[in-house]
């Protein structure tokens, strides 16, 4: 591992590089297999799964915005049982690191899903999505309140020995309060951020562009919002952070690392360029060197250090 | 052929009507695609743009897409010149099934729904022993594309325009109903705007098989993001949707609900 | 007024068109006078003023992002006394509608500033900024809590007969709660949104790009975020809303109108194109007609109507 | 001339060194601008880009900007061709004051700080009765721009490069200190990276007047947004800043703190 300048460890998970496919943008793996070498990625976060199948929201479910994308998929998924039976085997064979993303309408549903996943091999970590803005119950409502967020984390923590990553919402007054609550409740890592609530109007149809009216904004538009959450959370918790939001280049990755992230996830850009994650992995060593870093780990928090010195 | 990401060179660019451009690229393997399949093309903007193949010609090795300029992505595409590269994923989705050789066949296209039907007609016309009818409609004359291409191949499309500027005034529904009256068990392949497809499906119901080429806003184009869903006809089974990008874009009319 | 398809009324203020220069992006008026005909604008919102002069934040104070701009000006201003003496006279002469934007570190400071402004002629409305993310005290801390927001509104309401517009922050878990609180406390109108908290890293300098570390994100990147706030607030309060965030074209304006805004403010785009506000005013009648509206007022909330019908 | 928004045509484009481009536009009124003033130029991106005038030549009616390609905006500008339009605001800010005719004058430029000094030198060289010295430095030889222009105008700049690839090895500080030793009351005009300006200001302190052309990240460029501030030397008076775009970009060294 020390020979590989890209190697990182996130909450006990050893990754060959810090680039992870973001949940919901990479299906359950096979969809992008014709275009992406999954084994080359740091890890793959699967689409979120719940206990029962969830139908998701009415279409249209996506809409382009300036440097961004609105989506209102609404966590359509076949339920954890089908996931384990039909989808996990492919990921298990893909020789990559697998992060299962978990959703629920109740704390108990989160726990039941994770308990069910515990019986399966081939999962390296659990990502708990308490931040999806596209569902009414569960999802973001757990992510906007420190106590609820902590309760979900504790419930999940109790039923798995795997690393637990809690995914934070930017749609809160104080992301640090949520981060501290889930860290105290036993999260091994945090991922930040999920999408930002937004909407668009379809002028011709005189109605909201998305079938579900509002949706989640992703893509380069939200990168500054994500960096701020990573930066502030990194200063206030002592568990690793996975940075997410608008990452498209190796420079973007280093920005997140320097802000305090240990790894990153890339989502929306894959729709346009399925090869981008691999291209970024390819470019990362030279980008790090050009900025004076020998390895990914040198860059983690590098801007944090500087700034603390500069403060009065 | 299995889908792949490829960079193709624009070999020919033709403005076929006002705001309608057809781009040809030589890619012999791609011409094995099934009519009704589509290419997901990189333009400016956050997402790729789905465009059906208008031609898939193994003889010349040329494939093509024909599109109407409606927004930023298609405007960018329309401004490409011959010799420039295009980055596409394809062929994607499930195309039309080969038509049954002994059933009368009617192809019903609206506007830029006509091009994929031209590809289907060109691919399978020789395999049919029953008569073939092409109905091509649009709002106005310049949006009825590829009529000359059908003629050059020996067909005489029934043309309709909403404003009567070409062919019969009205929609494709008129000619389709007349055709159905005389070919009650015929097979119908239709492609065009969703309201037209809904009307076609309603008209064909109770007759022969009806295949529809659907549109929906897409994210990935490969089945990963679940953006491109349309409601499944059967509300009871799971999932209650079909994905246009990989379960379609061609569906049997009974499979989906068009709202 | 009825002859002019662009005329609107916001909280008793009659505007010849719905295009207002956003606070902080248009100085106190004279700076852009060589490039913009102020009389042609719907109104001008002046840079925020406090009681004492505020120094603002250390530079750099701006940084470009994808389709956006981060700023950390930090409400530098000469104080209300200097504003009244040196800056207001120009605006008064400019034959435009003038909105004074007010900031404070305490509720009392807000009230004192507004009281002082009450003695001056030539101000058409007061905009209360409880949403600036660039200052530690005051600003956003008032905008993130419904009770504080209401208290500021009440204090200001008590000392002015002018329309009071309260400017909302998107950096909250529930913008509607804040909107309802300030509406109940006597606000005549709302403006939404102020900037979204964000940051960027200067890779070469290995530190946050902005001198103040974090800043406020504006520009097209935030348009979907702003539309969602306008949409949701419009459904829950009965006072007019001024939409703000990434507006660059007449189509953008109509999107905000259809979402429920009565007027809009344009900010960041002016830096690139000082003539854009006038160009949008010019284009608006034809844009409205092309979309089937006879006047601005027809478009207000047009998408709201549709959607309510479509809901079960 | 009062500032205005204008669209100018690129009359000449020259690559003066690797990654250094000079764009000329004919605009007789603009040539009345004061050296040290700048143009705020529309490129891609959210903000305009500030560039000082490198030439303001009433005789030919030509003004110019000379810039180094460092990012997206300057890359876009460098890709413009002759005949293309540029949208600019200008002339903006306060330029250099005319030099005192009887004081020895030293112009100290670093990299792309040299161009505005060339404009100053060309404007005022004939008005001086005292000797004029030009010091031009940069990291490496190709970044020492406009040396030939000075020579063509009859000056012989003292050249320094950090890497010794041209002229004296070292910074402009060496020649400047020597000049100050022999011209203790001379007037100094300097433009270049902030650390260089800080060193120049420190070296000149206690000698004659020293004018600095500063850089800061800008928003509006016209004084409205308060983005472009640098700390004022006097911490007591209000505001504690100076705006580079309109109070500057040229300041007396004593007015500002360079950190
Ligand atoms: C399977 C399929 C095949 C298609 N084949 C053709 C074809 O052969 N010829 C043709 O002219 N058009 C075709 N379309 C429609 C075509 O994809 C859109 O016209 C095009 O994406 C518009 O892009 P734009 O940037 O110009 O417009 P904009 O309106 O600016 O696009 C904004 C976003 O909306 C999406 N979008 C807009 N209109 C549609 C639409 N009707 N369907 C799906 N997404 C849309 C765009 O892809 C983009 O993501 C097809 C659509 C699908 C789904
Ligand atoms: C008054 C003034 C005069 C200038 N004159 C010249 C000149 O004559 N020749 C020349 O080569 N350069 C000059 N500069 C610097 C020039 O403005 C920047 O190099 C340029 O803006 C970089 O733009 P970019 O998009 O290529 O770089 P990017 O780094 O991509 O720009 C990102 C943002 O940062 C700003 N920025 C980046 N570097 C600087 C900088 N050094 N100063 C201010 N803003 C910066 C950009 O304007 C833009 O908003 C001047 C700067 C100022 C303030
Ligand atoms: C279409 C789509 C579907 C998503 N689905 C999920 C999901 O199921 N679970 C989840 O935790 N995040 C989901 N996300 C959020 C992404 O994982 C990611 O946090 C966000 O898109 C920001 O990253 P990006 O800007 O790189 O896309 C989804 C995002 C998109 C665009
Ligand atoms: C440089 C800058 C300074 C600003 N200063 C203020 C301010 O003083 N008071 C205020 O209420 N809003 C201020 N804002 C916020 C804007 O008024 C506006 O809400 C925001 O920029 C979103 O609009 P836009 O995307 O059109 O710029 C400022 C914005 C910018 C970019
Ligand atoms: S577009 Fe992503 S699943 Fe169809
Ligand atoms: S750049 Fe706006 S005040 Fe100087």
Coordinates of C-alpha atoms in Angstrom, one line a residue, chain A:
Chain A
X1 CA 0.0 0.0 0.0
X2 CA 2.8 2.4 0.8
X3 CA 4.2 2.0 -2.7
X4 CA 0.9 3.3 -4.3
X5 CA 0.7 7.0 -4.0
X6 CA -3.0 6.9 -4.5
X7 CA -3.8 4.4 -1.7
X8 CA -6.0 5.6 1.1
X9 CA -7.8 4.0 4.0
X10 CA -11.3 5.1 4.9
X11 CA -12.7 3.8 8.1
X12 CA -10.7 0.6 7.9
X13 CA -11.4 0.1 4.2
X14 CA -8.2 0.0 2.1
X15 CA -8.8 1.6 -1.2
X16 CA -6.3 1.5 -4.1
X17 CA -7.3 5.1 -5.0
X18 CA -9.7 7.7 -3.5
X19 CA -12.1 7.7 -6.4
X20 CA -15.5 6.1 -5.6
X21 CA -18.6 5.9 -7.9
X22 CA -21.3 7.9 -6.1
X23 CA -24.5 6.1 -5.1
X24 CA -27.4 6.4 -7.5
X25 CA -25.3 7.4 -10.5
X26 CA -23.8 4.0 -11.1
X27 CA -26.7 1.7 -10.8
X28 CA -25.8 -1.7 -9.3
X29 CA -22.7 -2.0 -11.4
X30 CA -23.5 -3.9 -14.6
X31 CA -25.0 -1.0 -16.4
X32 CA -21.7 0.8 -16.8
X33 CA -19.6 -2.4 -17.1
X34 CA -19.3 -1.9 -20.9
X35 CA -17.7 1.5 -20.3
X36 CA -15.9 1.3 -17.0
X37 CA -13.4 -1.1 -15.5
X38 CA -14.9 -1.4 -12.0
X39 CA -11.8 -3.0 -10.6
X40 CA -9.8 0.1 -11.3
X41 CA -12.1 2.3 -9.2
X42 CA -11.4 2.9 -5.5
X43 CA -14.9 1.6 -4.8
X44 CA -18.4 1.5 -6.1
X45 CA -21.3 2.8 -4.0
X46 CA -24.4 1.0 -5.1
X47 CA -27.8 2.6 -5.6
X48 CA -29.7 3.0 -2.3
X49 CA -31.7 0.1 -1.1
X50 CA -34.6 -0.1 1.3
X51 CA -36.5 -2.9 2.9
X52 CA -39.5 -3.1 0.6
X53 CA -39.2 -2.1 -3.0
X54 CA -39.7 1.7 -3.5
X55 CA -41.3 3.0 -6.7
X56 CA -39.7 6.4 -6.8
X57 CA -41.2 9.5 -8.3
X58 CA -43.2 10.3 -11.4
X59 CA -41.2 11.4 -14.5
X60 CA -39.6 13.6 -15.7
X61 CA -36.9 12.8 -13.2
X62 CA -34.0 14.8 -14.5
X63 CA -33.5 18.4 -15.8
X64 CA -30.4 20.2 -16.8
X65 CA -29.4 23.5 -15.1
X66 CA -26.3 25.7 -15.4
X67 CA -23.4 23.5 -14.6
X68 CA -25.7 21.2 -12.8
X69 CA -28.4 18.6 -12.9
X70 CA -31.7 18.3 -11.0
X71 CA -32.9 14.8 -10.3
X72 CA -36.0 13.5 -8.5
X73 CA -35.5 9.8 -8.9
X74 CA -36.9 9.3 -5.4
X75 CA -34.9 6.2 -4.5
X76 CA -36.6 3.7 -6.7
X77 CA -35.1 0.4 -5.8
X78 CA -36.2 -3.3 -5.7
X79 CA -35.7 -3.7 -2.0
X80 CA -32.8 -5.3 -0.1
X81 CA -33.9 -8.9 -0.8
X82 CA -33.8 -8.5 -4.5
X83 CA -30.6 -6.5 -4.2
X84 CA -28.8 -9.3 -2.4
X85 CA -30.1 -12.0 -4.7
X86 CA -29.9 -10.3 -8.1
X87 CA -27.5 -7.4 -7.9
X88 CA -24.9 -8.1 -5.3
X89 CA -23.4 -11.1 -7.0
X90 CA -22.3 -9.0 -9.9
X91 CA -20.6 -6.4 -7.7
X92 CA -19.0 -9.2 -5.6
X93 CA -17.5 -10.7 -8.8
X94 CA -16.3 -7.3 -10.1
X95 CA -13.2 -7.3 -7.9
X96 CA -13.9 -3.8 -6.6
X97 CA -14.7 -2.4 -3.2
X98 CA -18.4 -2.4 -2.6
X99 CA -20.3 0.2 -0.5
X100 CA -24.0 -0.6 0.1
X101 CA -26.1 2.5 0.3
X102 CA -29.0 2.2 2.7
X103 CA -32.3 4.0 3.0
X104 CA -35.4 3.7 5.1
X105 CA -38.6 5.4 6.1
X106 CA -38.1 4.6 9.7
X107 CA -35.1 4.0 12.0
X108 CA -36.2 0.4 12.2
X109 CA -36.2 0.0 8.4
X110 CA -32.6 1.3 8.2
X111 CA -31.6 -1.3 10.8
X112 CA -33.5 -4.1 9.1
X113 CA -31.8 -3.4 5.8
X114 CA -28.4 -3.4 7.3
X115 CA -29.1 -6.5 9.3
X116 CA -30.1 -8.2 6.1
X117 CA -26.9 -7.1 4.4
X118 CA -24.8 -8.4 7.3
X119 CA -25.6 -11.9 6.1
X120 CA -24.0 -11.2 2.7
X121 CA -20.4 -11.4 1.8
X122 CA -18.7 -8.9 -0.6
X123 CA -19.8 -5.7 1.1
X124 CA -16.9 -3.5 2.3
X125 CA -18.9 -0.7 4.0
X126 CA -22.4 0.6 4.6
X127 CA -23.3 4.1 3.5
X128 CA -26.4 5.4 5.4
X129 CA -28.3 7.9 3.3
X130 CA -30.1 10.3 5.6
X131 CA -29.9 13.1 3.1
X132 CA -32.0 12.3 0.0
X133 CA -34.1 15.3 -0.7
X134 CA -36.4 13.3 -3.0
X135 CA -38.6 11.4 -0.6
X136 CA -41.1 12.7 1.9
X137 CA -40.5 10.3 4.7
X138 CA -37.1 9.1 5.8
X139 CA -34.2 10.3 3.8
X140 CA -33.6 13.9 4.4
X141 CA -35.8 14.3 7.4
X142 CA -33.4 12.2 9.4
X143 CA -30.5 14.2 8.1
X144 CA -31.8 17.6 9.2
X145 CA -32.0 16.9 12.9
X146 CA -29.0 15.9 15.0
X147 CA -30.9 13.6 17.3
X148 CA -32.6 11.7 14.5
X149 CA -29.4 11.5 12.6
X150 CA -27.7 10.0 15.7
X151 CA -30.5 7.6 16.3
X152 CA -30.3 6.2 12.7
X153 CA -26.5 5.9 13.1
X154 CA -26.8 4.1 16.4
X155 CA -29.4 1.7 15.1
X156 CA -27.2 0.8 12.1
X157 CA -24.1 0.7 14.1
X158 CA -25.6 -1.9 16.4
X159 CA -26.3 -4.4 13.7
X160 CA -23.2 -4.4 11.6
X161 CA -19.5 -4.9 12.1
X162 CA -18.7 -3.2 8.8
X163 CA -17.6 0.4 8.6
X164 CA -20.6 2.8 8.7
X165 CA -20.4 5.9 6.5
X166 CA -23.2 8.4 7.1
X167 CA -24.1 10.7 4.2
X168 CA -24.7 14.3 5.1
X169 CA -27.2 16.7 3.6
X170 CA -26.3 20.3 2.7
X171 CA -29.9 21.3 3.2
X172 CA -29.4 22.2 6.9
X173 CA -28.6 25.3 8.9
X174 CA -25.7 23.7 10.6
X175 CA -24.0 20.7 8.9
X176 CA -21.4 20.5 11.7
X177 CA -24.0 19.8 14.3
X178 CA -25.3 16.8 12.3
X179 CA -21.7 15.6 11.7
X180 CA -20.8 15.7 15.3
X181 CA -24.0 13.9 16.3
X182 CA -23.5 11.0 14.0
X183 CA -19.8 10.8 14.8
X184 CA -20.6 10.6 18.5
X185 CA -23.2 7.9 17.6
X186 CA -20.6 5.7 16.2
X187 CA -20.2 6.5 12.5
X188 CA -16.8 5.5 11.1
X189 CA -16.8 8.0 8.3
X190 CA -18.9 10.7 6.7
X191 CA -19.8 11.3 3.1
X192 CA -20.7 14.9 2.0
X193 CA -22.7 16.0 0.3
X194 CA -25.9 14.7 -1.0
X195 CA -27.8 16.9 -3.5
X196 CA -29.0 20.4 -2.8
X197 CA -32.8 20.9 -2.9
X198 CA -33.7 22.8 -6.1
X199 CA -36.3 23.1 -8.8
X200 CA -36.8 24.4 -12.3
X201 CA -39.8 25.5 -14.3
X202 CA -40.7 24.1 -17.7
X203 CA -41.7 27.4 -19.4
X204 CA -43.5 25.8 -22.2
X205 CA -45.5 23.4 -20.0
X206 CA -46.1 26.1 -17.4
X207 CA -45.3 23.7 -14.6
X208 CA -42.4 22.4 -12.6
X209 CA -39.9 20.7 -14.8
X210 CA -39.7 17.6 -12.6
X211 CA -42.6 15.3 -12.0
X212 CA -41.9 15.5 -8.3
X213 CA -41.8 19.4 -8.4
X214 CA -38.5 19.7 -6.5
X215 CA -35.4 17.7 -6.9
X216 CA -31.7 17.4 -5.9
X217 CA -29.1 19.6 -7.5
X218 CA -25.8 17.9 -8.4
X219 CA -22.8 18.7 -10.6
X220 CA -20.1 21.4 -10.7
X221 CA -22.7 24.0 -9.6
X222 CA -22.6 22.6 -6.1
X223 CA -18.9 22.0 -5.7
X224 CA -18.4 25.2 -3.6
X225 CA -21.2 24.1 -1.3
X226 CA -19.7 20.7 -0.9
X227 CA -16.3 22.0 -0.2
X228 CA -17.6 24.2 2.5
X229 CA -19.3 21.3 4.2
X230 CA -16.2 19.1 4.0
X231 CA -14.0 21.9 5.3
X232 CA -16.2 22.7 8.3
X233 CA -16.9 19.1 9.2
X234 CA -13.2 18.2 8.8
X235 CA -12.4 20.7 11.5
X236 CA -14.9 19.4 13.9
X237 CA -14.9 15.6 13.8
X238 CA -12.1 13.1 13.8
X239 CA -13.4 10.5 11.4
X240 CA -12.6 10.5 7.7
X241 CA -14.7 12.3 5.2
X242 CA -15.6 11.3 1.7
X243 CA -16.1 14.5 -0.4
X244 CA -18.8 14.6 -3.0
X245 CA -20.2 17.2 -5.3
X246 CA -19.4 18.3 -8.8
X247 CA -16.0 16.6 -9.0
X248 CA -14.9 16.4 -12.6
X249 CA -11.1 16.5 -12.6
X250 CA -8.0 15.5 -10.7
X251 CA -7.7 19.2 -9.6
X252 CA -11.2 19.0 -8.2
X253 CA -10.2 15.9 -6.2
X254 CA -7.2 17.6 -4.8
X255 CA -9.4 20.6 -3.8
X256 CA -11.5 18.2 -1.7
X257 CA -8.5 16.4 -0.3
X258 CA -6.9 19.7 0.7
X259 CA -10.2 20.8 2.3
X260 CA -10.0 17.7 4.5
X261 CA -11.5 14.8 2.6
X262 CA -9.8 11.4 2.6
X263 CA -11.5 10.1 -0.6
X264 CA -14.2 11.4 -3.0
X265 CA -17.2 10.2 -4.9
X266 CA -18.0 11.2 -8.5
X267 CA -21.5 11.1 -9.7
X268 CA -23.1 13.3 -12.3
X269 CA -20.0 13.6 -14.5
X270 CA -20.3 9.9 -15.3
X271 CA -23.5 10.4 -17.2
X272 CA -21.6 12.6 -19.6
X273 CA -18.3 10.8 -19.5
X274 CA -18.4 7.2 -18.2
X275 CA -14.6 7.1 -18.5
X276 CA -14.0 10.2 -16.3
X277 CA -13.4 8.4 -13.0
X278 CA -10.7 6.3 -14.6
X279 CA -9.2 9.3 -16.4
X280 CA -9.1 11.1 -13.0
X281 CA -7.3 8.2 -11.4
X282 CA -4.9 8.2 -14.3
X283 CA -4.2 12.0 -13.9
X284 CA -4.1 12.1 -10.2
X285 CA -0.4 11.2 -9.5
X286 CA 0.9 13.9 -11.9
X287 CA -1.6 16.5 -10.5
X288 CA -0.5 15.7 -7.0
X289 CA 3.2 16.0 -7.9
X290 CA 2.7 19.3 -9.7
X291 CA 1.2 20.7 -6.6
X292 CA 4.0 19.4 -4.4
X293 CA 2.4 16.3 -2.9
X294 CA 4.0 12.9 -3.0
X295 CA 0.8 11.0 -2.4
X296 CA -2.9 11.4 -1.7
X297 CA -2.4 11.3 2.0
X298 CA 0.0 14.2 2.0
X299 CA -2.8 16.4 0.4
X300 CA -5.5 15.5 2.9
X301 CA -6.2 18.6 4.9
X302 CA -3.3 20.5 3.5
X303 CA -5.3 23.7 3.2
X304 CA -6.7 23.3 6.7
X305 CA -3.2 23.3 8.1
X306 CA -2.2 26.5 6.3
X307 CA -5.3 28.3 7.3
X308 CA -5.1 27.5 11.0
X309 CA -1.6 29.1 11.1
X310 CA -2.8 32.1 9.3
X311 CA -5.6 32.8 11.7
X312 CA -5.1 35.3 14.5

